[in-house]
PDB file of C-alpha atoms in Angstrom:
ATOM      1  CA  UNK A  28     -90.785  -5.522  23.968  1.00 48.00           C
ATOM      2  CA  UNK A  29     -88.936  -8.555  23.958  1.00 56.00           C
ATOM      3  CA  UNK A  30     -90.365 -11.970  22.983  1.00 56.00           C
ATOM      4  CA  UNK A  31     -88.258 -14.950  24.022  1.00 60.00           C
ATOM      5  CA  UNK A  32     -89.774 -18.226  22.574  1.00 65.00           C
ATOM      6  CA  UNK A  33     -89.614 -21.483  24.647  1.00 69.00           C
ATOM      7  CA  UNK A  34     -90.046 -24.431  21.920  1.00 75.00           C
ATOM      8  CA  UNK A  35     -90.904 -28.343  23.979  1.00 84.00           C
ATOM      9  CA  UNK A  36     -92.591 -31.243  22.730  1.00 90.00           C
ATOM     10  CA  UNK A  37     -94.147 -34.421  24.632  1.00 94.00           C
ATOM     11  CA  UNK A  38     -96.118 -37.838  24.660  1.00 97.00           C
ATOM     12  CA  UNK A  39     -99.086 -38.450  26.528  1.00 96.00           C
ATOM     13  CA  UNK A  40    -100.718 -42.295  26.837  1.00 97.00           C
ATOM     14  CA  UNK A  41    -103.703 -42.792  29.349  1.00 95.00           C
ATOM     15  CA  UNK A  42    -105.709 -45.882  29.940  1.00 96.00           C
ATOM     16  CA  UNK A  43    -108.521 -46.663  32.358  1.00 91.00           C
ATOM     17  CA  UNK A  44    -105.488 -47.787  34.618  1.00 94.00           C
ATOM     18  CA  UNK A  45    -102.384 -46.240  34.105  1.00 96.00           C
ATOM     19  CA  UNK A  46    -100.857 -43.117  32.448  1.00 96.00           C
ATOM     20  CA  UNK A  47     -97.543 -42.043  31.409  1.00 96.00           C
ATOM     21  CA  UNK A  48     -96.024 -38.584  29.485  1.00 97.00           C
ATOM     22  CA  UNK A  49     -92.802 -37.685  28.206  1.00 96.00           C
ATOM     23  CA  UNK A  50     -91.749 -34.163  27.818  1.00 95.00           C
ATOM     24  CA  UNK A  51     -88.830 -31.834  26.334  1.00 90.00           C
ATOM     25  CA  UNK A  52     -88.470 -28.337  26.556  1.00 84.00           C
ATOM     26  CA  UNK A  53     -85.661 -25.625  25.792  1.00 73.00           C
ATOM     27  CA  UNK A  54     -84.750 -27.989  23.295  1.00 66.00           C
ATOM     28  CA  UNK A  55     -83.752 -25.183  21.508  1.00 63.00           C
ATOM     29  CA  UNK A  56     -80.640 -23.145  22.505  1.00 63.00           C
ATOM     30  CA  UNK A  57     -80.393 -19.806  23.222  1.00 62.00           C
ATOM     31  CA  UNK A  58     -78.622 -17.223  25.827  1.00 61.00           C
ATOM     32  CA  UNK A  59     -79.263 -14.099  27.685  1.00 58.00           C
ATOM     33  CA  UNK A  60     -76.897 -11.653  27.875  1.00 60.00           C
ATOM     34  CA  UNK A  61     -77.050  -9.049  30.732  1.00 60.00           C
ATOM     35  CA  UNK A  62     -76.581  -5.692  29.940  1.00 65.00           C
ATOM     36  CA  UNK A  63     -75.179  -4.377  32.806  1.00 69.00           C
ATOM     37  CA  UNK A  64     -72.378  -7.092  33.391  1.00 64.00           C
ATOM     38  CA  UNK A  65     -70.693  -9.399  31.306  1.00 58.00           C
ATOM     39  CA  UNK A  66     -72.388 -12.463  32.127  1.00 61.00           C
ATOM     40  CA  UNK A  67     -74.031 -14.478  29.617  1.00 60.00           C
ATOM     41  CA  UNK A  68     -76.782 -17.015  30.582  1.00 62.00           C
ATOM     42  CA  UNK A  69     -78.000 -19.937  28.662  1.00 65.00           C
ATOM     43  CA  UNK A  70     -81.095 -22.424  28.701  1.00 71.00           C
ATOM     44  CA  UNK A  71     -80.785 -25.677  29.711  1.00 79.00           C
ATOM     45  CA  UNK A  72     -82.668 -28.816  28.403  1.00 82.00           C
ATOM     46  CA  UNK A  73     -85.603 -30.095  30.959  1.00 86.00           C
ATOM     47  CA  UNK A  74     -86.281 -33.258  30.451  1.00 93.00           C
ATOM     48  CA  UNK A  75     -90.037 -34.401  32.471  1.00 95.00           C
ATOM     49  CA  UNK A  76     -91.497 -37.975  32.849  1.00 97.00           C
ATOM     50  CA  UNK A  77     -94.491 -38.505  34.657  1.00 97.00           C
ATOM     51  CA  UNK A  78     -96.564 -41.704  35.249  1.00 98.00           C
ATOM     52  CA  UNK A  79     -99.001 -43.314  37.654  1.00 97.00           C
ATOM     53  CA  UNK A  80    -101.515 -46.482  38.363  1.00 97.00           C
ATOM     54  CA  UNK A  81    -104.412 -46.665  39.938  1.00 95.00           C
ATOM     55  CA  UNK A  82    -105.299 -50.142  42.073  1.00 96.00           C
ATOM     56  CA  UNK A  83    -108.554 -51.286  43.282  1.00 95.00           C
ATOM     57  CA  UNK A  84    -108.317 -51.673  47.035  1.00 94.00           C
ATOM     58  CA  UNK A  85    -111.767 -52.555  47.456  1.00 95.00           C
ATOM     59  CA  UNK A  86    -115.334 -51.420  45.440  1.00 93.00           C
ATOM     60  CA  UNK A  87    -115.056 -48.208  46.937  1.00 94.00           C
ATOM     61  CA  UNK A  88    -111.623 -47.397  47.425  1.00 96.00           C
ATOM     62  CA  UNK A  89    -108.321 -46.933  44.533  1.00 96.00           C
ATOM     63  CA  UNK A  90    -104.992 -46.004  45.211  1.00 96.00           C
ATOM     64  CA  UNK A  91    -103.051 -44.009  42.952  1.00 95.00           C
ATOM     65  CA  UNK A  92     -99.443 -43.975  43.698  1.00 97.00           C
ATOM     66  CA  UNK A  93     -97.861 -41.517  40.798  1.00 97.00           C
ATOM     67  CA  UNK A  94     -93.932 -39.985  40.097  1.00 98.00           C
ATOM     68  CA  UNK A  95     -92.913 -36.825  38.102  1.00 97.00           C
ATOM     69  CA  UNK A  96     -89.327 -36.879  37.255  1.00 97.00           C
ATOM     70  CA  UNK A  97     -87.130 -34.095  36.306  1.00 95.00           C
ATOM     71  CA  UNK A  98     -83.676 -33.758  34.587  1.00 93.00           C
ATOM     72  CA  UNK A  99     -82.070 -30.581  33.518  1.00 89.00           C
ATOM     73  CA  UNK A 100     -78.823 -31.008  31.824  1.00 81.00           C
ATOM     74  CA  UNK A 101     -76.029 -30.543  33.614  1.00 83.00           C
ATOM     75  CA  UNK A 102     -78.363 -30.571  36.821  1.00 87.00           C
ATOM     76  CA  UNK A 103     -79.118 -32.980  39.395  1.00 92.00           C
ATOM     77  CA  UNK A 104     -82.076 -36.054  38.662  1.00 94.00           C
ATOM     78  CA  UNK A 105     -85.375 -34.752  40.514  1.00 96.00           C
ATOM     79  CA  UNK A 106     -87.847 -37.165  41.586  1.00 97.00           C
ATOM     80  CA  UNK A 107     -91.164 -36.119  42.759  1.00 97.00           C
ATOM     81  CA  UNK A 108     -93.262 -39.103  44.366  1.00 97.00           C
ATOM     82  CA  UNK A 109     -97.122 -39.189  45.630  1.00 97.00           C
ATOM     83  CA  UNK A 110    -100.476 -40.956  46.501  1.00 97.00           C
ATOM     84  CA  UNK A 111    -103.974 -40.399  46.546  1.00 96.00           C
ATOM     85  CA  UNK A 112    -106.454 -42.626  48.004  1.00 96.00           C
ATOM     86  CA  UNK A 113    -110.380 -41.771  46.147  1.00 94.00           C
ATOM     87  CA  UNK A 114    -112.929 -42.744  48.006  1.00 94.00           C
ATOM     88  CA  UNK A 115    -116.176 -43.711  45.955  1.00 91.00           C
ATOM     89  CA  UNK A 116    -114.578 -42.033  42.747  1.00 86.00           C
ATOM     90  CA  UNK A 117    -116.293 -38.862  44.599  1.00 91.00           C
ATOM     91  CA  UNK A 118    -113.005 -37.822  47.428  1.00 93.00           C
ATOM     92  CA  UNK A 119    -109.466 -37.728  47.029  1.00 92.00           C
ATOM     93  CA  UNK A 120    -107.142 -37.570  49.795  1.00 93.00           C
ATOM     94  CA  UNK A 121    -103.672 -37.695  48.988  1.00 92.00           C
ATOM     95  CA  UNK A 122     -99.896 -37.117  50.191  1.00 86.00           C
TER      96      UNK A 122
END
């Protein structure tokens, strides 16, 4: 059996209003080799940042517009983006 460890830190802050986190994996290198080929693989750092707010529309109604980003090294930047409305802190609808 063969145990391959993935080693990542992060951050988290939350507050009644907004939230952010901060995260690292694969920090640590390592490769792959195929057995059947000559090909060697290795890991890449991901890099993940996520955050969000949440505004009072009205007594009943928030909206909570929130972003996860991604970066792998040597990749492209990824940038996730959403919103949920919550209706009397009891229904979320959300995009």
């Amino acid at each position: 059996m063969l145990f391959l460890q993935i080693l990542g830190t992060g951050v988290y802050f939350n507050s009644d209003k907004l939230y952010f986190s901060f995260s690292i994996l694969r920090f640590l290198k390592r490769q792959h080799f195929d057995d059947n080929t000559a090909t060697v693989f290795n890991d890449k750092i991901h890099c993940y940042f996520m955050g969000g707010y949440v505004f009072n529309v009205s007594q009943s109604v928030k909206l909570k517009p929130s972003f996860l980003t991604r970066l792998v090294s040597g990749g492209p930047l990824q940038v996730d983006v959403a919103a949920n409305v919550l209706w009397q802190d009891k229904f979320s609808f959300g995009l």
